[in-house]
Each structure stands twice: as structure tokens, then as C-alpha cells.
Amino acid sequence: MIAILALASIIMTSALYVTSQIIVLGSFAELEEKNVQQNVGRTLSALDNEFTDLSSKTGDYAEWDETYNFVQDANEEYIQNNLDAPTWANLRVDVAVFVNTAGQVVYGIVFQPDMTTAPLPQSLLELLSANDTLWYHPNLESRITGIVPLAEEPLLIASRPILTSFHEGPIHGALIMGRFLDSEEIEYLSQTVHLPLSLSRFNDPETSSDFYAARQSLSKDTPVFVQPLNADTIAGYALLTDIYEDPFLVLRATMPRDIYKQGEASVFYFLAALIGTGVIFGITVMLILEKYVISRVDRLASEVRNIGKSKNVSEQLSWDRTGSNDELSLLADAIDSMMEERLKAIEQLAAMVGHDLRNPLTGISNAAYFLRMKIGAKLGPRAIEMLDLIDKDIEYANKIVNDLLEYSGAIRLELSESNPKAILKEALELVKVPANVHVVDFTEDKPKIKVDVDKMRRAFVNMMKNAFDAMPKGGKLIAESRKARDKVEIAFTDTGAGIPKETLERLFTPLFTTKARGMGFGLAICKRIIEAHGGKISVESTVGKGTTFTITIPIEPKLEGGDKT
Amino acid sequence: MKERARILVVDDDESVTKTFKVILEENDYVVDTVECGREAIEKTNKEFYNAVFIDIRLPDMDGTELLTAIKETTPKMVKIILTGYPALQNAIEAVNKGADAYVLKPPKMREVLNMLKECLQKQQEEKRLSEEKVADFIQKRAKEIGKGKLK
């Protein structure tokens, strides 16, 4: 039973585990992806801010009369006053390029982290001369920002037309400022968005495998891609195009999988709660089953077993069914009625056997009678003895049949009024008291009792016969009666051999006998007769001293209709 | 010589009918035996019997049923039930249904013979009494008629 419950719980829990994995964790995974996309979006905004910042700083210098002049005359003074490394490092500008309207670089400089300056890298110069993407401004409001795909480092640039301080033209060229997207800049962005960021070139053949996977999925149409790196970390990838709108860089933002872990924890707590509830529920069910079903079934089973062991075929369950109408009580009723049916069948069988045995007994008895009548006078003493033996055995066989019928059948009491002394007197007439036994009658003719006199007499006869059998060498049988409240006790005490303890225990069992002859129905029938009257029979014995059988019966049996099975 | 009494034994067990027949014949009765209720009814309709022994359980009916069946046609016949059941209620039922006596199996034949004899004597007495009554009546009437005629 426990095994079945446990198995059911395991199956149920597993099913729920799978379901919750799919449904709950699925939702959490979706939520996580959304969160990653948002973070990637935040990172891209931070990058946008960089462009805005760069563009505004570029604007500060591009719309200035001194710059307006410098791009025309390239005076040394401007360089001296304005283009010193510390100032530009402070502005986080790495590159400044002044281009005139013809596309010629008037002046270009790189501010290095160590506060020194360097000439423009060759690759940038080549790009500037190759086309006008970086410096051509068709009107005063024109602004160019983007990533320039330099071989050394990607370069974020902002380009503004060079105007007067009053934002007036004509345009005298373009000022381009650049910021290298180097590890320092990545670090800066990381701190801004509070996420670890890293960068890989789109066509870097030696990139790591996760970048490689991202690269397969990213395109201009799907600029963001999300994939978990391991159980603890998830990454979002964004595709960055260069200023010529070609795929150039892949930006990766990694973050802890808090949401997913929260989901896992939720599922775990849910299952733990479920298992806990299941265990408590299971224990409760077991306790209830134990109290209302199992213990009662056990009790019923043990009663049925006891009845099985008991030799009393008319025994019924003592199972209390008052007020309860459940299946178990119905079962108890069914068992009782089954036993009643079986008892009836035994009665019928015994009656049939009894009747059928009596026919051959009749034949034997009649034949013996005929022989005795016809040739009795001519027979010798030994032959006569044989005829006597036949008669005696017929009588004995008949008694066995009677006992069988008596024991198997229901006892129906036919009550009439009498008293202990009268019944004993009648019983004494029916037994042959051995010459060496002295019967002492101490019974009283009071109180009047209502009994089935015929059956009670039989019980008395049986008691006395047993006593005589116990005293083969003679002795004394004392019969006495005593009124005890609403009951009468009648005791038969002999001075016989006594009964050993192990025999006492089985004394009232049918078919148990210590006599050489006898079926052992006698005491069992006595017991049934007494019990049918609502009384009981008890025995006390001391080996070597004698035995006392005590019959206790109510003065008036409380039996409905004087009938009991 | 006195006429011998006629007895019918109804039992399906041959050892019962045979031993009854032998013992009863030995005691100077005329004995017929049948095995079932139907045969018993036929037999009693055809012939006269002073007494009948009926087993309480017959193959085709209960002994008490047979009692009821033949009570109508032969009210004077002595009817004795043979029973293997010593219960009181069987005896009561048998007597209520018109049995004159009942015999427990296995029977003590000496007692059965005595009882049979008594029953038959009673029957004879009753017969004689009623015959005497009839004779008295005839005599009386004859006298009355005679007187009448004389008048």
C-alpha cells in the first residue's frame, strides 16, 4: 500500500516537474531573453550617447571663428593654443582631423594615452582620400557619425561642418573627431551600463565560438541575438555596422542568469512544497485509512479467524455494527449471513445423514429382534451375548446420530417452569448410578426457574454421567444449587481423578474426548444448552481430588420468544 | 377363527420394509409393502388395511402429506409414522396431520408390536361399539315398527 502511494507520488511529482520545467522555466527563459535584449538596447544607447557626446564636442570646435580661420591658413598659433594632448585626453578625444572643402587634410593629429601626439594613421588618411563619406557636408546642419573600420582599432567618429562662431557659412570644410573603440573605451562603456562588454570583428577568423555562433544568426534584419553561455551566464550580441553600413563589429554584453535562476528556484520551491504537501497528505490518508479501515479490517479478520478456530459452528461475529452503515459493516453482515447459511447447510447435511443412517440401523435392529424371537431359545449364551452386543451397538450408534443432529442443529428452547431439585430428580431416574457411587442431593426446590426442562435434564444427565466415568473406583457425587441474585448456580462435585490443565482447556470442544468410547459431543452439547438459556458452564478441577462443574443460568432467560440459535 | 389384521408398510428402504414384513408376518399379520406415497394411495384405495406404517420421508412426498391424503378415504385405519428425526415438532406435526402414533427409528420392535396391538384392539372395540350401536338401533326400530304394526 505504502509502495503504491509512494510510486503514485513519484510519478505525479515527475509529471509536475516536467510540466513546470516546460511551462514555468519556459516563461522565465522568455523573460530572461527579453531582459537581455533590453540590456543590449541599453548598451547600444550608451554607444549612441558616445556619438552624441563626440558630435557635440566636435561642434564646439567646428563652429568657432578661430577654427574657421585655421582650416584656411593652418596657423601655428591655433595648434599651439588648442591642440595639446592633456586637454583632448580630458575630452576623451583621440583623433582630430581638419579637412578643407577640397577634401585635403589641413591638419590631423592623434592624442596618445601617454600625453604625446602622433600623426594620423595611414589607413585613416587613405579612407579620407578615397571618398567624401567622412567629410562632405551638404548644409550647415549636416552631421556625420559612425564607426570607421580602421585596421588598428575601430574608430568612433563625429564629423561637423566648419562654420563661424555664429553658425554661419559658407562651409569651410569639416572637423572630424574620433575616439578609438579600444579596451579602454569598452571598459568605459561597461561601467556606464554596468555590464561586462566585449567586442569582436565581424569577420575575425579567430573569434571565440560563442561569437562565431552569434555571427551566424546576426544580420541587419536581426541585429540582436541572445544565447546562454553556461548555467550562470547569458550573453546578448548586437551587430554594429561601420560608417559604410557594412557589418563590422559584434558587441557582446554578458550578464548573470538571475531571472532564469529565479525560475529554477521557483520550480524547486514549488516541487519541494508539492512533495511536502504530498507527504503530509499521504501520512494523513494513511492515518485515516488505518483508523477507519485497516484497523477495523484487521479486527474483523481476527474475529473471523477466531471463529474459524472455534469449533462452535453457530458462533457469530461480535462486531459492533450499531449506527454504522459502511461497507465494512455490510461485509460483517455478509460474513454473518454466510455463516448462518453454512450452519443451515450443515444442519441439513447432518439431518440427512442422521435419517439415512437410521434406516440401516432399523434393518439391523429388526433383524436382530427377529433372530432373538425366532431362535433365541435355541441359542447358547455366547450367541445371546452377541445379539445383546448388536442391540447395544445399535443404541450407541443411534446416540451418536442424535448427538450429531443435536450439535449441528439450532437449539430451540421450549420453556416451562420447574426448579433445580425437580430436574435433578428426573435426571437421576434416567441414569444408572453405579453401586460404588454415593449421590448426595443438596439441591433446593427454590427458586422456580423457566427452562427447557427436557434439555436441562439432558445436561444434568450428562454432568452426572461424566462424574460417574471419572470415578471408576467409586466415590461421592454432590449436587447442590444456590440462588445468586437473578441467577441460579447448580454445581456437580465429584471425588474422581480430576482433570489435568491441558485437558480442561479443550473440555468443551466438540469431538474432544479422553474416553475410549464416545464422540465427545456430551460437554459441548451441555455448553450449548446452557448458553442457549443465557447461562454459562464452568469447571474447576484438582488432579487426584476431584472436579466441580458449575452451571449458572438466569432464573428467567431473557430470550425473545424463548428461541435462540 | 379370527380374521388376520392387514398391515401396509410404506418406506423406500428395503431393509426397513423387509424386516418389518418378516417380523409382522411372524406375529400373524398380513403385510404388504410399498416404496412411495403414490403406490400407497393406490394400494389403500384398492384394498383394506387395518394399519399403515409411513416413513416420514418418502421419495415422492412427505410422510405427513401421505397422511393427509389417505385420511379422507380411510379414516378408521391406524396410521403410524416412522421417523428418523426425534424432534418434538415432527411428532406434533404427525399427530396433527392424523397419525395415531409415531415410531422412532431404529425402533424397539417389542414396543412397536405392543403398541400396534393396542391400536388394533382399540380399532376393533370401536368397530364393535359402532356395530352394536347399529344393531341396537335396528333392534329398537324393529321393535318400534313391530309395535306400530301391532297397533
XYZ file of C-alpha atoms in Angstrom:
716
model
C 0.000 0.000 0.000
C 2.730 2.441 1.015
C 4.712 1.369 -2.021
C 1.762 2.150 -4.293
C 1.268 5.550 -2.699
C 4.983 6.294 -2.964
C 5.055 5.228 -6.605
C 1.994 7.351 -7.375
C 3.622 10.355 -5.682
C 6.849 9.863 -7.614
C 5.033 9.619 -10.927
C 2.874 12.641 -10.093
C 5.883 14.679 -8.961
C 7.867 13.729 -12.046
C 4.996 14.727 -14.296
C 4.656 18.030 -12.497
C 8.415 18.528 -12.641
C 8.440 18.092 -16.394
C 5.376 20.302 -16.818
C 6.765 23.040 -14.620
C 10.106 22.814 -16.399
C 8.393 23.345 -19.714
C 5.838 25.940 -18.670
C 7.391 27.858 -15.789
C 11.015 27.701 -16.858
C 9.937 28.406 -20.439
C 8.321 31.653 -19.295
C 11.345 32.547 -17.252
C 13.603 31.872 -20.228
C 11.449 34.174 -22.366
C 11.572 36.806 -19.660
C 15.324 36.391 -19.479
C 15.727 36.846 -23.207
C 13.642 39.996 -23.111
C 15.762 41.266 -20.281
C 18.955 40.536 -22.224
C 17.573 42.327 -25.262
C 16.764 45.321 -23.113
C 20.289 45.307 -21.746
C 21.717 45.098 -25.229
C 19.478 48.003 -26.163
C 20.821 49.923 -23.171
C 24.349 49.218 -24.317
C 23.576 50.445 -27.821
C 22.056 53.615 -26.291
C 25.252 54.116 -24.335
C 27.153 53.837 -27.590
C 24.769 56.344 -29.154
C 25.447 58.677 -26.268
C 29.123 58.426 -27.097
C 28.404 59.580 -30.618
C 26.212 62.419 -29.358
C 28.910 63.448 -26.904
C 31.594 63.284 -29.560
C 29.420 65.172 -32.007
C 28.688 67.950 -29.538
C 32.378 68.314 -28.679
C 33.192 68.400 -32.361
C 30.522 71.065 -32.795
C 32.133 73.210 -30.083
C 35.326 73.473 -32.145
C 33.857 73.314 -35.633
C 31.622 76.349 -35.102
C 34.305 78.707 -33.981
C 35.896 81.591 -35.866
C 39.420 80.522 -34.984
C 38.849 77.072 -36.452
C 37.164 78.736 -39.410
C 40.403 80.608 -39.973
C 42.704 77.731 -39.119
C 41.287 75.437 -41.758
C 42.136 78.143 -44.279
C 45.565 79.212 -43.105
C 46.780 76.366 -40.822
C 48.366 78.891 -38.472
C 50.783 77.502 -35.938
C 49.263 79.599 -33.185
C 45.999 77.637 -33.267
C 47.908 74.403 -32.942
C 49.884 75.752 -30.034
C 46.840 77.082 -28.212
C 44.276 74.444 -28.846
C 45.685 71.108 -29.793
C 47.561 69.968 -26.676
C 47.255 66.382 -25.551
C 46.063 66.851 -21.913
C 43.083 68.961 -22.979
C 41.964 66.400 -25.509
C 42.591 63.485 -23.232
C 40.256 65.197 -20.842
C 37.656 65.437 -23.582
C 38.282 61.720 -24.355
C 39.044 62.600 -27.955
C 41.804 60.541 -29.541
C 41.839 61.901 -33.066
C 41.227 65.338 -34.594
C 41.259 65.922 -38.350
C 40.724 69.245 -40.124
C 39.667 68.803 -43.725
C 39.143 71.697 -46.142
C 36.401 71.868 -48.698
C 38.616 70.202 -51.263
C 38.915 67.155 -49.063
C 42.538 67.848 -48.210
C 43.672 67.165 -44.676
C 44.799 70.569 -43.369
C 45.861 69.158 -40.090
C 45.468 65.831 -38.357
C 46.697 64.609 -35.028
C 46.424 61.603 -32.739
C 46.439 62.154 -28.970
C 48.006 59.174 -27.325
C 47.214 57.951 -23.828
C 50.750 58.866 -22.683
C 50.015 62.537 -23.437
C 52.165 62.539 -26.561
C 50.882 63.173 -30.056
C 51.291 61.212 -33.221
C 50.498 61.633 -36.906
C 47.325 60.238 -38.328
C 47.451 56.578 -39.164
C 47.944 55.837 -42.804
C 44.722 53.814 -43.010
C 42.639 56.815 -41.965
C 44.328 59.069 -44.450
C 43.636 56.564 -47.179
C 39.940 56.415 -46.263
C 39.732 60.223 -46.237
C 41.190 60.471 -49.661
C 39.248 57.528 -51.046
C 35.818 59.188 -50.733
C 33.952 62.016 -49.109
C 31.848 59.978 -46.687
C 33.669 61.305 -43.650
C 33.897 64.964 -44.508
C 31.308 66.045 -47.066
C 28.625 68.262 -45.513
C 25.955 69.442 -47.918
C 24.499 72.038 -45.499
C 25.067 73.808 -42.212
C 23.085 71.283 -40.169
C 24.861 68.259 -41.566
C 26.284 65.800 -39.028
C 28.119 62.567 -39.630
C 28.739 59.914 -37.002
C 29.803 56.293 -37.298
C 32.458 53.725 -36.827
C 35.393 53.841 -39.096
C 36.835 50.431 -39.894
C 40.497 51.095 -39.263
C 42.885 48.167 -39.339
C 44.432 49.104 -35.969
C 41.361 49.883 -33.842
C 37.798 50.708 -34.745
C 37.328 54.435 -34.524
C 34.179 56.211 -33.432
C 33.955 59.471 -35.289
C 31.807 62.575 -35.425
C 32.146 64.981 -38.317
C 30.728 68.554 -38.423
C 30.945 71.324 -40.993
C 33.379 74.097 -40.023
C 31.391 77.330 -39.591
C 31.746 80.706 -37.958
C 31.018 81.228 -34.287
C 27.597 82.476 -35.304
C 26.773 79.241 -37.053
C 27.148 80.776 -40.452
C 28.693 79.617 -43.673
C 29.936 79.249 -46.179
C 31.225 75.854 -45.054
C 34.985 75.836 -44.920
C 35.480 72.148 -44.606
C 34.912 69.566 -41.895
C 36.197 68.865 -38.418
C 36.373 65.170 -37.610
C 36.934 63.965 -34.075
C 37.477 60.346 -33.270
C 37.544 58.110 -30.258
C 39.198 54.701 -30.540
C 36.887 51.850 -29.592
C 39.756 50.236 -27.684
C 39.764 48.271 -24.472
C 39.695 51.498 -22.503
C 36.591 52.727 -24.288
C 34.934 49.296 -23.865
C 35.747 49.468 -20.144
C 34.198 52.931 -20.007
C 31.027 51.691 -21.701
C 30.901 48.655 -19.422
C 30.942 50.894 -16.392
C 28.239 53.067 -17.879
C 25.824 50.177 -18.449
C 27.063 48.040 -15.535
C 27.588 45.047 -17.786
C 30.764 43.312 -18.936
C 31.146 44.100 -22.607
C 33.460 42.735 -25.239
C 33.968 43.238 -28.929
C 34.877 41.115 -31.890
C 35.316 41.966 -35.506
C 32.571 40.540 -37.633
C 34.959 38.701 -39.919
C 37.639 37.831 -37.379
C 38.520 34.236 -38.237
C 39.972 33.606 -34.782
C 36.987 34.720 -32.813
C 35.657 32.575 -29.934
C 32.944 30.006 -30.565
C 30.095 31.973 -28.989
C 30.854 34.979 -31.183
C 31.018 32.662 -34.087
C 27.534 31.291 -33.286
C 26.211 34.823 -32.854
C 27.723 35.862 -36.135
C 25.760 33.111 -37.890
C 22.480 34.455 -36.530
C 23.081 38.197 -36.712
C 22.207 40.240 -39.775
C 20.898 43.685 -40.496
C 17.381 42.302 -40.039
C 18.124 40.630 -36.693
C 20.585 42.994 -35.104
C 20.315 41.395 -31.637
C 20.991 37.807 -30.661
C 20.759 36.096 -27.244
C 22.375 32.879 -26.105
C 23.244 31.389 -22.723
C 26.977 30.828 -22.295
C 26.577 28.446 -19.374
C 24.335 27.809 -16.396
C 25.397 31.081 -14.761
C 25.891 33.497 -17.630
C 23.912 34.612 -20.640
C 25.072 36.894 -23.424
C 23.383 39.360 -25.744
C 25.016 40.230 -29.067
C 24.488 43.280 -31.197
C 25.666 43.761 -34.738
C 27.429 47.111 -35.315
C 27.810 48.336 -38.861
C 30.595 50.673 -39.916
C 30.089 54.085 -41.395
C 29.705 52.495 -44.820
C 26.870 50.356 -43.381
C 28.769 47.099 -43.747
C 28.716 44.585 -40.845
C 31.816 45.374 -38.886
C 31.684 44.549 -35.207
C 29.848 42.261 -32.834
C 29.312 43.722 -29.372
C 28.695 41.256 -26.585
C 27.108 42.043 -23.247
C 27.186 39.280 -20.668
C 25.051 39.107 -17.549
C 24.273 36.650 -14.778
C 21.239 34.460 -15.296
C 19.394 35.808 -12.266
C 15.959 35.535 -13.786
C 16.458 32.013 -15.023
C 17.874 31.008 -11.684
C 14.902 32.600 -10.019
C 12.750 30.441 -12.238
C 14.673 27.345 -11.326
C 14.390 28.255 -7.665
C 10.662 28.809 -8.094
C 10.266 25.400 -9.692
C 12.390 23.870 -6.956
C 10.387 25.504 -4.163
C 7.160 24.604 -5.908
C 8.195 20.954 -6.159
C 9.529 20.925 -2.609
C 6.235 22.351 -1.383
C 4.407 19.824 -3.521
C 6.407 16.896 -2.166
C 5.991 18.205 1.370
C 2.254 18.549 0.882
C 2.173 15.125 -0.730
C 3.998 13.548 2.191
C 1.703 15.208 4.737
C -1.344 14.269 2.668
C -0.078 10.708 2.333
C 0.524 10.382 6.056
C -2.920 11.803 6.788
C -4.517 9.395 4.334
C -2.606 6.507 5.871
C -3.687 7.521 9.365
C -7.302 7.873 8.314
C -7.139 4.561 6.454
C -5.559 2.983 9.500
C -8.195 4.328 11.857
C -11.309 3.856 9.790
C -10.421 0.951 7.539
C -7.288 -1.042 8.189
C -7.606 -1.467 11.950
C -11.244 -2.384 11.542
C -10.446 -4.838 8.774
C -7.750 -6.321 10.995
C -10.228 -6.651 13.827
C -12.798 -8.222 11.534
C -10.176 -10.580 10.127
C -9.054 -11.639 13.585
C -12.659 -12.256 14.611
C -13.224 -14.330 11.514
C -10.008 -16.228 12.262
C -11.131 -16.883 15.827
C -14.462 -18.173 14.617
C -12.550 -20.348 12.189
C -10.536 -21.784 15.067
C -13.563 -22.168 17.323
C -15.439 -25.402 16.902
C -18.755 -23.797 17.675
C -20.469 -23.829 14.300
C -23.211 -21.419 15.355
C -20.873 -18.647 16.511
C -21.483 -15.148 15.152
C -19.300 -12.060 14.907
C -19.269 -9.853 17.962
C -18.531 -6.961 15.580
C -20.357 -3.872 16.695
C -22.387 -2.534 13.796
C -24.711 -0.252 15.644
C -25.113 3.063 13.903
C -22.584 2.335 11.223
C -23.704 1.590 7.748
C -20.442 1.463 5.856
C -19.041 -1.226 3.605
C -17.207 -2.943 6.438
C -20.364 -3.353 8.464
C -22.046 -4.693 5.360
C -19.151 -7.111 4.999
C -19.576 -8.189 8.618
C -23.278 -8.725 7.966
C -22.436 -10.704 4.862
C -19.994 -12.870 6.809
C -22.621 -13.485 9.484
C -25.268 -14.434 6.987
C -22.772 -16.612 5.124
C -22.007 -18.444 8.378
C -25.724 -18.787 9.063
C -26.238 -20.248 5.612
C -23.343 -22.601 6.145
C -24.739 -23.630 9.511
C -28.063 -24.362 7.856
C -26.297 -26.453 5.242
C -24.505 -28.391 7.981
C -27.825 -28.911 9.773
C -29.407 -30.177 6.600
C -26.488 -32.453 5.906
C -26.484 -33.803 9.448
C -30.233 -34.336 9.333
C -29.888 -36.195 6.058
C -27.002 -38.305 7.329
C -28.920 -38.976 10.544
C -32.027 -40.048 8.729
C -30.159 -42.148 6.225
C -28.131 -43.873 8.937
C -31.261 -44.708 10.869
C -32.690 -46.779 8.052
C -29.869 -49.362 8.092
C -29.946 -49.239 11.888
C -33.638 -50.075 11.694
C -32.867 -53.031 9.435
C -30.131 -54.354 11.742
C -32.232 -53.815 14.836
C -35.278 -55.519 13.345
C -33.197 -58.407 12.013
C -31.634 -58.950 15.447
C -35.065 -58.779 17.035
C -36.350 -61.376 14.605
C -33.436 -63.708 15.258
C -33.858 -63.370 19.010
C -37.589 -64.036 18.707
C -37.291 -66.896 16.293
C -34.295 -68.833 17.529
C -33.431 -67.117 20.841
C -34.496 -70.081 22.868
C -32.238 -72.407 20.936
C -29.119 -70.208 21.145
C -26.281 -70.710 23.587
C -25.219 -67.956 26.000
C -22.426 -66.706 23.720
C -24.759 -66.247 20.758
C -27.216 -64.416 23.033
C -24.329 -62.235 24.143
C -23.649 -61.401 20.517
C -27.281 -60.433 19.962
C -27.100 -58.235 23.060
C -23.956 -56.650 21.654
C -25.768 -55.878 18.403
C -28.603 -54.191 20.321
C -26.188 -52.221 22.461
C -24.215 -51.018 19.484
C -27.333 -50.041 17.610
C -28.320 -47.963 20.613
C -24.869 -46.438 20.732
C -24.802 -45.689 17.016
C -28.200 -44.102 17.420
C -26.909 -41.923 20.229
C -24.075 -40.736 18.031
C -26.577 -39.786 15.355
C -28.664 -37.996 17.957
C -25.680 -36.074 19.217
C -24.700 -35.153 15.696
C -28.179 -33.849 14.967
C -28.314 -32.131 18.297
C -24.970 -30.446 17.896
C -25.331 -29.413 14.296
C -28.860 -28.197 14.646
C -30.174 -24.993 16.084
C -31.280 -25.245 19.685
C -34.907 -24.255 20.132
C -35.940 -23.846 23.706
C -39.386 -24.902 24.853
C -39.563 -23.120 28.160
C -41.603 -24.336 31.080
C -41.474 -23.722 34.802
C -39.561 -26.053 37.069
C -36.924 -25.995 39.798
C -33.419 -27.437 40.237
C -34.472 -30.222 42.581
C -37.245 -31.471 40.298
C -34.981 -31.521 37.252
C -32.261 -33.363 39.152
C -34.780 -35.921 40.361
C -35.941 -36.592 36.815
C -32.347 -36.772 35.630
C -31.460 -39.278 38.350
C -34.223 -41.542 37.067
C -32.549 -41.614 33.676
C -29.061 -42.549 34.822
C -27.849 -45.744 36.326
C -25.924 -44.795 39.439
C -23.012 -47.184 39.893
C -23.220 -49.235 43.083
C -19.986 -47.777 44.430
C -21.015 -44.139 43.921
C -22.967 -42.263 46.516
C -25.069 -39.371 45.175
C -25.765 -36.584 47.652
C -28.602 -34.267 46.636
C -28.269 -30.820 48.200
C -30.350 -29.089 45.531
C -33.314 -26.922 46.509
C -36.773 -26.660 45.021
C -36.444 -22.890 45.030
C -36.306 -20.679 43.125
C -38.675 -21.539 40.322
C -36.835 -21.371 37.032
C -38.023 -21.105 33.459
C -36.045 -23.567 31.352
C -36.390 -26.116 28.611
C -36.803 -28.929 31.134
C -36.111 -31.667 28.613
C -32.814 -30.158 27.537
C -31.767 -29.086 31.020
C -32.400 -32.597 32.217
C -30.174 -33.879 29.452
C -27.436 -31.518 30.583
C -27.797 -32.770 34.164
C -27.662 -36.393 32.990
C -24.529 -35.627 31.058
C -22.901 -33.963 34.065
C -23.643 -36.964 36.234
C -22.510 -39.498 33.659
C -19.232 -37.662 33.320
C -18.846 -37.685 37.094
C -19.511 -41.426 37.266
C -16.991 -42.029 34.473
C -14.439 -40.059 36.475
C -14.929 -42.315 39.495
C -14.485 -45.909 38.257
C -13.379 -46.936 41.735
C -16.323 -45.308 43.406
C -16.764 -42.082 45.305
C -19.246 -39.350 46.048
C -21.188 -37.017 43.744
C -22.557 -33.910 45.413
C -25.221 -31.925 43.561
C -26.129 -28.562 45.051
C -27.998 -25.463 43.946
C -27.810 -21.890 45.110
C -29.670 -18.717 44.192
C -27.379 -15.832 43.324
C -29.354 -12.664 42.650
C -31.232 -13.228 39.374
C -29.309 -16.412 38.645
C -29.161 -19.976 39.869
C -25.958 -21.948 40.260
C -26.078 -25.701 40.112
C -22.836 -27.474 40.942
C -21.837 -31.099 40.485
C -18.782 -32.073 42.522
C -17.185 -35.486 42.224
C -14.339 -37.104 44.118
C -12.806 -38.527 40.978
C -9.442 -38.394 39.310
C -9.595 -34.712 38.428
C -8.801 -33.189 35.067
C -5.315 -32.064 34.002
C -4.965 -28.422 32.997
C -4.311 -29.075 29.295
C -7.452 -31.174 29.116
C -9.528 -28.507 30.882
C -8.827 -26.024 28.129
C -10.319 -28.217 25.439
C -13.063 -29.738 27.514
C -15.990 -28.092 25.770
C -14.689 -28.599 22.251
C -16.815 -30.999 20.238
C -15.207 -34.261 19.172
C -12.737 -33.985 22.019
C -12.808 -36.928 24.374
C -10.480 -38.823 26.654
C -12.849 -41.731 26.843
C -12.260 -44.858 24.846
C -15.832 -44.684 23.591
C -17.697 -41.555 22.939
C -17.719 -38.883 20.295
C -17.048 -36.122 22.732
C -20.239 -34.270 21.959
C -21.527 -34.513 25.532
C -19.981 -31.468 27.182
C -20.138 -29.424 24.023
C -23.879 -30.038 23.844
C -24.243 -29.219 27.569
C -22.460 -25.976 26.940
C -24.720 -25.115 24.024
C -27.834 -25.921 26.024
C -26.681 -23.786 28.948
C -25.599 -20.935 26.677
C -28.908 -21.096 24.835
C -30.503 -20.364 28.187
C -28.260 -17.329 28.554
C -26.130 -19.086 31.146
C -22.614 -20.385 31.353
C -20.821 -23.502 32.439
C -17.525 -23.521 34.273
C -15.217 -26.152 35.643
C -12.688 -26.340 38.455
C -10.550 -29.373 38.990
C -7.712 -30.622 41.142
C -5.937 -33.720 39.873
C -6.362 -36.501 42.409
C -9.103 -34.740 44.368
C -11.986 -34.215 42.029
C -13.849 -31.908 39.711
C -16.676 -29.384 40.077
C -18.831 -28.402 37.116
C -20.921 -25.319 37.811
C -23.919 -24.397 35.683
C -25.088 -20.802 36.045
C -28.415 -19.946 34.444
C -30.720 -16.961 34.762
C -33.959 -17.607 36.638
C -35.830 -16.379 33.606
C -33.851 -16.376 30.362
C -34.026 -13.070 28.534
C -34.721 -14.550 25.187
C -37.055 -13.199 22.601
C -39.676 -15.855 22.024
C -37.616 -18.307 24.012
C -35.742 -19.133 20.889
C -32.092 -18.901 20.273
C -29.800 -20.444 17.753
C -61.037 -68.453 13.535
C -60.338 -64.749 13.987
C -59.582 -62.772 10.824
C -55.913 -61.724 10.490
C -55.198 -57.944 10.548
C -53.791 -56.406 7.381
C -50.795 -54.029 7.594
C -49.199 -51.795 4.951
C -45.606 -50.622 5.335
C -44.562 -47.545 3.316
C -40.820 -46.977 3.205
C -38.311 -46.600 0.391
C -35.620 -48.503 2.290
C -35.762 -52.198 1.556
C -34.093 -53.276 4.804
C -36.821 -51.435 6.705
C -39.759 -52.835 4.728
C -38.334 -56.331 4.584
C -37.604 -56.672 8.312
C -40.956 -55.108 9.207
C -42.680 -57.543 6.868
C -40.874 -60.558 8.311
C -41.450 -59.626 11.943
C -45.083 -58.605 11.418
C -45.836 -61.748 9.456
C -44.207 -63.752 12.174
C -46.687 -62.070 14.541
C -49.566 -63.265 12.436
C -50.273 -60.134 10.411
C -50.833 -59.943 6.688
C -48.252 -57.476 5.369
C -47.918 -55.530 2.128
C -45.064 -53.159 1.419
C -44.779 -50.222 -0.993
C -41.967 -47.810 -1.662
C -43.624 -44.474 -2.229
C -46.625 -42.303 -1.458
C -48.305 -42.757 -4.831
C -48.212 -46.549 -4.564
C -49.518 -46.307 -1.012
C -52.550 -44.252 -2.125
C -53.330 -46.736 -4.929
C -52.951 -49.666 -2.603
C -55.185 -48.248 0.148
C -57.843 -47.357 -2.416
C -57.873 -50.894 -3.762
C -57.531 -52.887 -0.601
C -58.400 -52.715 3.043
C -55.720 -52.330 5.685
C -56.116 -52.207 9.434
C -52.903 -50.243 9.916
C -50.200 -48.454 7.952
C -46.569 -47.588 8.827
C -45.462 -44.484 6.945
C -41.880 -43.261 6.742
C -41.708 -39.506 7.339
C -39.595 -39.058 4.244
C -40.672 -40.752 1.055
C -39.163 -40.340 -2.385
C -42.216 -38.594 -3.872
C -43.747 -36.834 -0.853
C -43.511 -36.233 2.855
C -44.990 -38.858 5.150
C -47.257 -36.174 6.613
C -48.575 -35.371 3.118
C -49.426 -39.005 2.611
C -51.199 -38.983 5.965
C -53.416 -36.149 4.821
C -54.033 -37.823 1.505
C -55.277 -41.118 2.913
C -57.078 -39.688 5.931
C -60.134 -38.914 3.772
C -60.520 -42.333 2.235
C -59.615 -44.491 5.190
C -60.417 -42.632 8.381
C -60.542 -45.725 10.522
C -57.125 -47.075 9.505
C -54.453 -46.938 12.228
C -51.705 -44.661 10.959
C -48.227 -44.841 12.439
C -45.390 -42.530 11.388
C -41.855 -43.876 11.176
C -39.357 -41.103 11.775
C -35.622 -40.698 11.954
C -35.954 -37.222 13.463
C -36.512 -37.291 17.191
C -37.555 -33.650 17.358
C -40.718 -32.829 19.180
C -42.151 -30.729 16.400
C -42.055 -33.642 13.969
C -44.116 -35.689 16.341
C -46.551 -32.839 16.910
C -46.934 -32.321 13.193
C -47.503 -36.014 12.594
C -50.202 -36.242 15.257
C -51.866 -33.046 13.996
C -51.990 -34.481 10.499
C -53.878 -37.526 11.761
C -51.246 -40.027 12.908
C -52.298 -42.356 15.700
C -48.722 -42.917 16.841
C -45.148 -42.432 15.801
C -42.164 -44.743 15.947
C -38.591 -43.574 16.208
C -36.009 -45.294 14.053
C -34.365 -47.559 14.982
C -37.458 -48.969 16.667
C -37.651 -51.222 19.678
C -39.715 -53.842 17.936
C -41.231 -55.343 21.078
C -42.722 -51.974 22.000
C -43.848 -51.363 18.429
C -45.696 -54.683 18.374
C -47.361 -53.953 21.695
C -48.417 -50.529 20.535
C -49.756 -51.917 17.267
C -51.722 -54.499 19.133
C -53.247 -51.868 21.412
C -54.179 -49.663 18.493
C -55.794 -52.551 16.651
C -57.671 -53.592 19.751
C -58.979 -50.077 20.117
C -59.968 -50.132 16.475
C -61.751 -53.428 16.951
C -63.537 -52.140 20.025
C -64.688 -49.049 18.215
C -65.845 -51.173 15.353
C -67.684 -53.452 17.699
C -69.188 -50.496 19.524
C -70.463 -48.951 16.347
C -71.724 -52.337 15.162
C -73.506 -52.784 18.469
C -74.973 -49.317 18.124
C -76.217 -50.163 14.669
C -77.576 -53.486 15.934
C -79.247 -51.705 18.886
C -80.731 -49.203 16.535
C -82.066 -51.847 14.196
C -83.436 -53.790 17.114
C -85.065 -50.696 18.562
C -86.540 -49.672 15.234
C -87.691 -53.170 14.592
C -89.425 -53.152 17.964
C -90.976 -49.750 17.271
C -92.101 -50.836 13.862
C -93.368 -54.064 15.375
C -95.277 -52.107 17.982
C -96.580 -49.821 15.316
C -97.656 -52.736 13.309
C -99.250 -54.213 16.365
C -101.084 -51.085 16.888
